[in-house]
C-alpha cells in the first residue's frame, strides 16, 4: 500500500519585496509537481515586475534587482491570475499543496489578487477546498521539544533534505516538497493513518496552539509583536472607518 506521502504532491513558494503580507509584493513564484517519491519534478516559474521598488535587503536575500525585474519580469495582474488558476487546478486534481509557512505565501498571493484582479484566492478555488501541508507546522507539532530555529534551511538540515539554491522560489518549493515526505516518513506511525485533508484540519488547530505559545513567550519577554493564529490564510484586515 502506498501512503499519501509517497504519492502525488505539489509545492508552492514565492520570493517577495518584504515580509508584510498586506503591503509587500511577489517578485517571483514557483509551482513544483511530483507524482511520486523520486519522480521527475515538473516546475513552473513566474518572474514579476512588482511595480514598486525592491528594497536592498530583499535583493540581498533572493538576488532579484529592480533592473532585472523591470527587464525580465511580467506585470503582476496576469501573473497572479495564472498562479491562482494553477493552484486551483492542483486542488481540483486532489493533489495536496505543500507550502512552507503557508500563512505568508498564501496570504500574500490573496492580497495580490485583491490588488490586481479585485478577487481572492477563494474566488479562484470556488467550491474546491484547499488541502495544504506545511512542513513548519508539522515539524513543530511532531517534534515540539527540539530546540533551535525552524527555517527551511534548518529543517532541511534536520531531515537531510538537499536545498540547492536557497531563496530561489523553485528550489525552496522543491525542498519543501521533499521535506514533507521526510517528516512524514520519520513520523509515519503518527501520520500514515491520517489523510491529507484530515491533516489540513489538524494543522489549523496545531498552528493556532503554536501561535498562542509564541505570543505568550513574546509577552513574557516584553516583545510587542503580535502572532496571528490563522492558518493557512490570514483573514483580511477590516477596512478603515
PDB file of C-alpha atoms in Angstrom:
ATOM      1  CA  UNK A   1       0.000   0.000   0.000  1.00  0.00           C
ATOM      2  CA  UNK A   2       1.322   3.440  -0.997  1.00  0.00           C
ATOM      3  CA  UNK A   3       0.971   6.060   1.714  1.00  0.00           C
ATOM      4  CA  UNK A   4      -0.096   9.598   0.777  1.00  0.00           C
ATOM      5  CA  UNK A   5       3.367  10.991   1.435  1.00  0.00           C
ATOM      6  CA  UNK A   6       4.861   8.738  -1.246  1.00  0.00           C
ATOM      7  CA  UNK A   7       2.255   9.825  -3.807  1.00  0.00           C
ATOM      8  CA  UNK A   8       1.419  12.982  -5.781  1.00  0.00           C
ATOM      9  CA  UNK A   9       2.291  16.329  -4.192  1.00  0.00           C
ATOM     10  CA  UNK A  10       2.597  19.901  -5.419  1.00  0.00           C
ATOM     11  CA  UNK A  11       4.577  22.692  -3.749  1.00  0.00           C
ATOM     12  CA  UNK A  12       4.360  26.466  -3.991  1.00  0.00           C
ATOM     13  CA  UNK A  13       6.775  29.212  -2.967  1.00  0.00           C
ATOM     14  CA  UNK A  14       7.283  32.937  -3.528  1.00  0.00           C
ATOM     15  CA  UNK A  15      10.052  35.498  -3.254  1.00  0.00           C
ATOM     16  CA  UNK A  16       8.892  38.981  -2.316  1.00  0.00           C
ATOM     17  CA  UNK A  17       9.752  42.613  -1.655  1.00  0.00           C
ATOM     18  CA  UNK A  18       9.467  42.066   2.106  1.00  0.00           C
ATOM     19  CA  UNK A  19       7.634  40.304   4.932  1.00  0.00           C
ATOM     20  CA  UNK A  20       4.438  42.374   5.240  1.00  0.00           C
ATOM     21  CA  UNK A  21       1.683  40.286   3.649  1.00  0.00           C
ATOM     22  CA  UNK A  22      -0.638  43.297   3.451  1.00  0.00           C
ATOM     23  CA  UNK A  23       1.766  45.635   1.644  1.00  0.00           C
ATOM     24  CA  UNK A  24       4.634  43.690   0.072  1.00  0.00           C
ATOM     25  CA  UNK A  25       4.633  42.221  -3.425  1.00  0.00           C
ATOM     26  CA  UNK A  26       5.568  38.993  -5.188  1.00  0.00           C
ATOM     27  CA  UNK A  27       8.674  39.192  -7.382  1.00  0.00           C
ATOM     28  CA  UNK A  28       8.958  35.514  -8.250  1.00  0.00           C
ATOM     29  CA  UNK A  29       6.995  32.327  -7.648  1.00  0.00           C
ATOM     30  CA  UNK A  30       7.202  28.652  -8.496  1.00  0.00           C
ATOM     31  CA  UNK A  31       4.943  25.619  -8.546  1.00  0.00           C
ATOM     32  CA  UNK A  32       6.607  22.201  -8.372  1.00  0.00           C
ATOM     33  CA  UNK A  33       4.668  18.986  -9.061  1.00  0.00           C
ATOM     34  CA  UNK A  34       5.864  15.452  -8.373  1.00  0.00           C
ATOM     35  CA  UNK A  35       3.698  12.376  -8.949  1.00  0.00           C
ATOM     36  CA  UNK A  36       5.598  10.025  -6.640  1.00  0.00           C
ATOM     37  CA  UNK A  37       8.687   9.823  -4.459  1.00  0.00           C
ATOM     38  CA  UNK A  38      11.791  10.009  -6.622  1.00  0.00           C
ATOM     39  CA  UNK A  39       9.816  11.017  -9.701  1.00  0.00           C
ATOM     40  CA  UNK A  40      10.645  13.876 -12.047  1.00  0.00           C
ATOM     41  CA  UNK A  41       9.662  17.290 -10.755  1.00  0.00           C
ATOM     42  CA  UNK A  42       7.705  19.486 -13.149  1.00  0.00           C
ATOM     43  CA  UNK A  43       8.427  23.148 -12.446  1.00  0.00           C
ATOM     44  CA  UNK A  44       6.544  26.290 -13.452  1.00  0.00           C
ATOM     45  CA  UNK A  45       8.243  29.599 -12.691  1.00  0.00           C
ATOM     46  CA  UNK A  46       6.960  33.155 -12.719  1.00  0.00           C
ATOM     47  CA  UNK A  47       9.025  36.356 -12.641  1.00  0.00           C
ATOM     48  CA  UNK A  48       7.178  39.557 -11.750  1.00  0.00           C
ATOM     49  CA  UNK A  49       7.895  43.240 -12.185  1.00  0.00           C
ATOM     50  CA  UNK A  50       6.093  44.306  -8.993  1.00  0.00           C
ATOM     51  CA  UNK A  51       5.687  47.936  -9.995  1.00  0.00           C
ATOM     52  CA  UNK A  52       7.316  49.114  -6.766  1.00  0.00           C
ATOM     53  CA  UNK A  53      10.978  49.386  -5.764  1.00  0.00           C
ATOM     54  CA  UNK A  54      12.587  46.235  -4.370  1.00  0.00           C
ATOM     55  CA  UNK A  55      14.335  47.058  -1.079  1.00  0.00           C
ATOM     56  CA  UNK A  56      18.053  46.355  -0.937  1.00  0.00           C
ATOM     57  CA  UNK A  57      17.500  43.979   1.975  1.00  0.00           C
ATOM     58  CA  UNK A  58      15.117  41.854  -0.098  1.00  0.00           C
ATOM     59  CA  UNK A  59      17.508  41.791  -3.065  1.00  0.00           C
ATOM     60  CA  UNK A  60      20.309  40.645  -0.752  1.00  0.00           C
ATOM     61  CA  UNK A  61      18.163  37.607   0.136  1.00  0.00           C
ATOM     62  CA  UNK A  62      16.842  36.475  -3.248  1.00  0.00           C
ATOM     63  CA  UNK A  63      19.186  38.272  -5.650  1.00  0.00           C
ATOM     64  CA  UNK A  64      16.431  39.872  -7.765  1.00  0.00           C
ATOM     65  CA  UNK A  65      17.157  43.514  -8.551  1.00  0.00           C
ATOM     66  CA  UNK A  66      14.867  46.281  -9.796  1.00  0.00           C
ATOM     67  CA  UNK A  67      16.734  46.372 -13.102  1.00  0.00           C
ATOM     68  CA  UNK A  68      16.435  42.602 -13.655  1.00  0.00           C
ATOM     69  CA  UNK A  69      12.735  42.556 -12.801  1.00  0.00           C
ATOM     70  CA  UNK A  70      11.948  45.569 -14.979  1.00  0.00           C
ATOM     71  CA  UNK A  71      13.750  43.968 -17.919  1.00  0.00           C
ATOM     72  CA  UNK A  72      12.541  40.397 -17.490  1.00  0.00           C
ATOM     73  CA  UNK A  73       9.515  40.384 -15.185  1.00  0.00           C
ATOM     74  CA  UNK A  74       5.892  40.429 -16.298  1.00  0.00           C
ATOM     75  CA  UNK A  75       3.174  42.720 -14.969  1.00  0.00           C
ATOM     76  CA  UNK A  76       1.572  41.348 -11.794  1.00  0.00           C
ATOM     77  CA  UNK A  77      -2.084  41.162 -12.887  1.00  0.00           C
ATOM     78  CA  UNK A  78      -1.801  38.296 -15.401  1.00  0.00           C
ATOM     79  CA  UNK A  79       0.828  36.506 -13.330  1.00  0.00           C
ATOM     80  CA  UNK A  80      -1.144  36.354 -10.094  1.00  0.00           C
ATOM     81  CA  UNK A  81      -4.161  35.102 -12.036  1.00  0.00           C
ATOM     82  CA  UNK A  82      -2.059  32.348 -13.632  1.00  0.00           C
ATOM     83  CA  UNK A  83      -0.722  31.365 -10.215  1.00  0.00           C
ATOM     84  CA  UNK A  84      -4.181  31.265  -8.651  1.00  0.00           C
ATOM     85  CA  UNK A  85      -5.540  29.161 -11.518  1.00  0.00           C
ATOM     86  CA  UNK A  86      -2.570  26.793 -11.281  1.00  0.00           C
ATOM     87  CA  UNK A  87      -3.066  26.286  -7.536  1.00  0.00           C
ATOM     88  CA  UNK A  88      -6.812  25.793  -8.031  1.00  0.00           C
ATOM     89  CA  UNK A  89      -6.046  23.176 -10.679  1.00  0.00           C
ATOM     90  CA  UNK A  90      -3.853  21.244  -8.255  1.00  0.00           C
ATOM     91  CA  UNK A  91      -6.542  21.370  -5.583  1.00  0.00           C
ATOM     92  CA  UNK A  92      -9.192  20.228  -8.058  1.00  0.00           C
ATOM     93  CA  UNK A  93      -6.956  17.301  -9.023  1.00  0.00           C
ATOM     94  CA  UNK A  94      -6.775  16.280  -5.369  1.00  0.00           C
ATOM     95  CA  UNK A  95      -3.047  16.942  -5.135  1.00  0.00           C
ATOM     96  CA  UNK A  96      -2.026  18.227  -1.669  1.00  0.00           C
ATOM     97  CA  UNK A  97      -0.254  21.583  -1.811  1.00  0.00           C
ATOM     98  CA  UNK A  98       2.964  21.909   0.185  1.00  0.00           C
ATOM     99  CA  UNK A  99       3.635  25.468   1.359  1.00  0.00           C
ATOM    100  CA  UNK A 100       6.335  26.234   3.896  1.00  0.00           C
ATOM    101  CA  UNK A 101       4.968  28.843   6.334  1.00  0.00           C
ATOM    102  CA  UNK A 102       1.700  28.834   4.386  1.00  0.00           C
ATOM    103  CA  UNK A 103       0.116  31.924   6.011  1.00  0.00           C
ATOM    104  CA  UNK A 104       2.834  34.072   4.476  1.00  0.00           C
ATOM    105  CA  UNK A 105       2.831  32.906   0.848  1.00  0.00           C
ATOM    106  CA  UNK A 106      -0.893  32.198   0.524  1.00  0.00           C
ATOM    107  CA  UNK A 107      -1.958  35.424   2.240  1.00  0.00           C
ATOM    108  CA  UNK A 108       0.416  37.486   0.128  1.00  0.00           C
ATOM    109  CA  UNK A 109      -0.963  35.850  -3.034  1.00  0.00           C
ATOM    110  CA  UNK A 110      -4.511  36.530  -1.824  1.00  0.00           C
ATOM    111  CA  UNK A 111      -3.712  40.225  -1.304  1.00  0.00           C
ATOM    112  CA  UNK A 112      -2.047  40.466  -4.712  1.00  0.00           C
ATOM    113  CA  UNK A 113      -5.204  39.026  -6.260  1.00  0.00           C
ATOM    114  CA  UNK A 114      -7.239  41.645  -4.419  1.00  0.00           C
ATOM    115  CA  UNK A 115      -4.855  44.395  -5.530  1.00  0.00           C
ATOM    116  CA  UNK A 116      -4.557  43.452  -9.203  1.00  0.00           C
ATOM    117  CA  UNK A 117      -7.639  41.348 -10.008  1.00  0.00           C
ATOM    118  CA  UNK A 118     -10.251  42.615  -7.494  1.00  0.00           C
ATOM    119  CA  UNK A 119     -10.578  38.965  -6.464  1.00  0.00           C
ATOM    120  CA  UNK A 120      -9.254  36.495  -3.887  1.00  0.00           C
ATOM    121  CA  UNK A 121      -7.690  33.062  -3.694  1.00  0.00           C
ATOM    122  CA  UNK A 122     -11.063  31.707  -2.535  1.00  0.00           C
ATOM    123  CA  UNK A 123     -12.626  33.204  -5.659  1.00  0.00           C
ATOM    124  CA  UNK A 124     -10.372  31.088  -7.874  1.00  0.00           C
ATOM    125  CA  UNK A 125     -10.778  27.951  -5.768  1.00  0.00           C
ATOM    126  CA  UNK A 126     -14.566  28.151  -5.926  1.00  0.00           C
ATOM    127  CA  UNK A 127     -16.016  25.135  -4.151  1.00  0.00           C
ATOM    128  CA  UNK A 128     -12.713  23.255  -4.188  1.00  0.00           C
ATOM    129  CA  UNK A 129     -11.218  23.070  -0.693  1.00  0.00           C
ATOM    130  CA  UNK A 130      -7.593  23.896  -0.030  1.00  0.00           C
ATOM    131  CA  UNK A 131      -5.526  20.967   1.168  1.00  0.00           C
ATOM    132  CA  UNK A 132      -2.237  22.368   2.457  1.00  0.00           C
ATOM    133  CA  UNK A 133       0.718  20.611   4.074  1.00  0.00           C
ATOM    134  CA  UNK A 134       3.044  22.998   5.909  1.00  0.00           C
ATOM    135  CA  UNK A 135       6.348  21.378   6.934  1.00  0.00           C
ATOM    136  CA  UNK A 136       6.965  24.053   9.550  1.00  0.00           C
ATOM    137  CA  UNK A 137       3.675  23.377  11.347  1.00  0.00           C
ATOM    138  CA  UNK A 138       4.068  19.602  11.019  1.00  0.00           C
ATOM    139  CA  UNK A 139       7.614  19.572  12.394  1.00  0.00           C
ATOM    140  CA  UNK A 140       6.792  21.974  15.214  1.00  0.00           C
ATOM    141  CA  UNK A 141       3.917  19.749  16.355  1.00  0.00           C
ATOM    142  CA  UNK A 142       5.578  16.377  15.862  1.00  0.00           C
ATOM    143  CA  UNK A 143       8.946  17.335  17.394  1.00  0.00           C
ATOM    144  CA  UNK A 144       7.807  20.198  19.610  1.00  0.00           C
ATOM    145  CA  UNK A 145      10.542  19.971  22.249  1.00  0.00           C
ATOM    146  CA  UNK A 146      13.504  20.127  19.855  1.00  0.00           C
ATOM    147  CA  UNK A 147      15.433  23.337  20.376  1.00  0.00           C
ATOM    148  CA  UNK A 148      16.636  25.575  17.577  1.00  0.00           C
ATOM    149  CA  UNK A 149      15.224  27.517  14.668  1.00  0.00           C
ATOM    150  CA  UNK A 150      12.834  26.006  12.133  1.00  0.00           C
ATOM    151  CA  UNK A 151      13.541  27.881   8.931  1.00  0.00           C
ATOM    152  CA  UNK A 152      13.504  25.931   5.675  1.00  0.00           C
ATOM    153  CA  UNK A 153      17.309  25.723   5.768  1.00  0.00           C
ATOM    154  CA  UNK A 154      17.261  24.443   9.359  1.00  0.00           C
ATOM    155  CA  UNK A 155      14.563  21.857   8.666  1.00  0.00           C
ATOM    156  CA  UNK A 156      16.315  20.605   5.543  1.00  0.00           C
ATOM    157  CA  UNK A 157      19.468  20.065   7.598  1.00  0.00           C
ATOM    158  CA  UNK A 158      17.455  18.316  10.337  1.00  0.00           C
ATOM    159  CA  UNK A 159      15.749  15.922   7.900  1.00  0.00           C
ATOM    160  CA  UNK A 160      18.707  15.542   5.493  1.00  0.00           C
ATOM    161  CA  UNK A 161      16.927  17.130   2.549  1.00  0.00           C
ATOM    162  CA  UNK A 162      19.023  18.789  -0.136  1.00  0.00           C
ATOM    163  CA  UNK A 163      18.340  22.522  -0.512  1.00  0.00           C
ATOM    164  CA  UNK A 164      20.258  23.651  -3.562  1.00  0.00           C
ATOM    165  CA  UNK A 165      19.950  27.402  -4.079  1.00  0.00           C
ATOM    166  CA  UNK A 166      18.010  28.676  -1.062  1.00  0.00           C
ATOM    167  CA  UNK A 167      15.747  31.701  -1.665  1.00  0.00           C
ATOM    168  CA  UNK A 168      15.080  30.714  -5.241  1.00  0.00           C
ATOM    169  CA  UNK A 169      11.334  30.026  -5.384  1.00  0.00           C
ATOM    170  CA  UNK A 170      11.658  26.787  -7.376  1.00  0.00           C
ATOM    171  CA  UNK A 171      14.496  25.462  -5.199  1.00  0.00           C
ATOM    172  CA  UNK A 172      12.611  26.300  -1.996  1.00  0.00           C
ATOM    173  CA  UNK A 173       9.385  24.720  -3.284  1.00  0.00           C
ATOM    174  CA  UNK A 174      11.183  21.521  -4.321  1.00  0.00           C
ATOM    175  CA  UNK A 175      12.944  21.293  -0.959  1.00  0.00           C
ATOM    176  CA  UNK A 176       9.669  21.907   0.906  1.00  0.00           C
ATOM    177  CA  UNK A 177       8.035  19.070  -1.022  1.00  0.00           C
ATOM    178  CA  UNK A 178      10.851  16.660  -0.163  1.00  0.00           C
ATOM    179  CA  UNK A 179      10.765  17.917   3.410  1.00  0.00           C
ATOM    180  CA  UNK A 180       7.095  16.957   3.851  1.00  0.00           C
ATOM    181  CA  UNK A 181       7.915  13.484   2.563  1.00  0.00           C
ATOM    182  CA  UNK A 182      10.847  13.229   5.001  1.00  0.00           C
ATOM    183  CA  UNK A 183       8.850  14.487   8.006  1.00  0.00           C
ATOM    184  CA  UNK A 184       6.025  12.068   7.228  1.00  0.00           C
ATOM    185  CA  UNK A 185       8.402   9.127   6.910  1.00  0.00           C
ATOM    186  CA  UNK A 186      10.078   9.939  10.224  1.00  0.00           C
ATOM    187  CA  UNK A 187       6.724  10.201  11.990  1.00  0.00           C
ATOM    188  CA  UNK A 188       4.868   7.665   9.864  1.00  0.00           C
ATOM    189  CA  UNK A 189       3.367   5.885  12.865  1.00  0.00           C
ATOM    190  CA  UNK A 190       1.541   9.110  13.751  1.00  0.00           C
ATOM    191  CA  UNK A 191       0.672  10.307  10.258  1.00  0.00           C
ATOM    192  CA  UNK A 192       0.079   7.376   7.923  1.00  0.00           C
ATOM    193  CA  UNK A 193      -3.499   6.777   9.100  1.00  0.00           C
ATOM    194  CA  UNK A 194      -4.414  10.420   8.509  1.00  0.00           C
ATOM    195  CA  UNK A 195      -5.467  11.668   5.098  1.00  0.00           C
ATOM    196  CA  UNK A 196      -4.041  14.958   3.765  1.00  0.00           C
ATOM    197  CA  UNK A 197      -7.493  16.536   4.256  1.00  0.00           C
ATOM    198  CA  UNK A 198      -7.537  15.429   7.905  1.00  0.00           C
ATOM    199  CA  UNK A 199      -4.007  16.764   8.326  1.00  0.00           C
ATOM    200  CA  UNK A 200      -5.060  20.091   6.828  1.00  0.00           C
ATOM    201  CA  UNK A 201      -7.747  20.467   9.501  1.00  0.00           C
ATOM    202  CA  UNK A 202      -5.379  19.396  12.263  1.00  0.00           C
ATOM    203  CA  UNK A 203      -2.663  21.817  11.179  1.00  0.00           C
ATOM    204  CA  UNK A 204      -5.071  24.728  11.620  1.00  0.00           C
ATOM    205  CA  UNK A 205      -5.506  23.653  15.254  1.00  0.00           C
ATOM    206  CA  UNK A 206      -1.807  22.974  15.768  1.00  0.00           C
ATOM    207  CA  UNK A 207      -0.756  26.307  14.274  1.00  0.00           C
ATOM    208  CA  UNK A 208      -3.216  28.198  16.484  1.00  0.00           C
ATOM    209  CA  UNK A 209      -1.765  26.483  19.562  1.00  0.00           C
ATOM    210  CA  UNK A 210       1.783  27.220  18.377  1.00  0.00           C
ATOM    211  CA  UNK A 211       0.841  30.876  17.832  1.00  0.00           C
ATOM    212  CA  UNK A 212      -0.614  31.144  21.337  1.00  0.00           C
ATOM    213  CA  UNK A 213       2.563  29.682  22.798  1.00  0.00           C
ATOM    214  CA  UNK A 214       4.751  32.094  20.847  1.00  0.00           C
ATOM    215  CA  UNK A 215       2.518  35.020  21.824  1.00  0.00           C
ATOM    216  CA  UNK A 216       2.843  34.070  25.490  1.00  0.00           C
ATOM    217  CA  UNK A 217       6.622  33.893  25.141  1.00  0.00           C
ATOM    218  CA  UNK A 218       6.686  37.326  23.471  1.00  0.00           C
ATOM    219  CA  UNK A 219       4.563  38.760  26.277  1.00  0.00           C
ATOM    220  CA  UNK A 220       6.869  37.281  28.900  1.00  0.00           C
ATOM    221  CA  UNK A 221       9.942  38.694  27.181  1.00  0.00           C
ATOM    222  CA  UNK A 222       8.361  42.118  26.643  1.00  0.00           C
ATOM    223  CA  UNK A 223       8.202  41.853  22.846  1.00  0.00           C
ATOM    224  CA  UNK A 224       5.209  43.776  21.412  1.00  0.00           C
ATOM    225  CA  UNK A 225       4.960  41.653  18.249  1.00  0.00           C
ATOM    226  CA  UNK A 226       1.540  40.092  17.561  1.00  0.00           C
ATOM    227  CA  UNK A 227       1.253  36.495  16.324  1.00  0.00           C
ATOM    228  CA  UNK A 228      -1.636  35.649  14.010  1.00  0.00           C
ATOM    229  CA  UNK A 229      -3.166  32.225  14.791  1.00  0.00           C
ATOM    230  CA  UNK A 230      -4.886  31.890  11.393  1.00  0.00           C
ATOM    231  CA  UNK A 231      -3.704  29.105   9.050  1.00  0.00           C
ATOM    232  CA  UNK A 232      -3.242  28.563   6.121  1.00  0.00           C
ATOM    233  CA  UNK A 233      -4.561  32.014   5.172  1.00  0.00           C
ATOM    234  CA  UNK A 234      -4.931  35.136   7.283  1.00  0.00           C
ATOM    235  CA  UNK A 235      -8.288  36.911   7.172  1.00  0.00           C
ATOM    236  CA  UNK A 236      -8.458  40.301   5.540  1.00  0.00           C
ATOM    237  CA  UNK A 237      -7.913  43.257   7.797  1.00  0.00           C
ATOM    238  CA  UNK A 238     -11.106  45.266   8.385  1.00  0.00           C
ATOM    239  CA  UNK A 239     -11.338  48.352   6.216  1.00  0.00           C
ATOM    240  CA  UNK A 240     -10.512  51.614   7.944  1.00  0.00           C
ATOM    241  CA  UNK A 241     -13.597  53.565   9.034  1.00  0.00           C
TER     242      UNK A 241
END
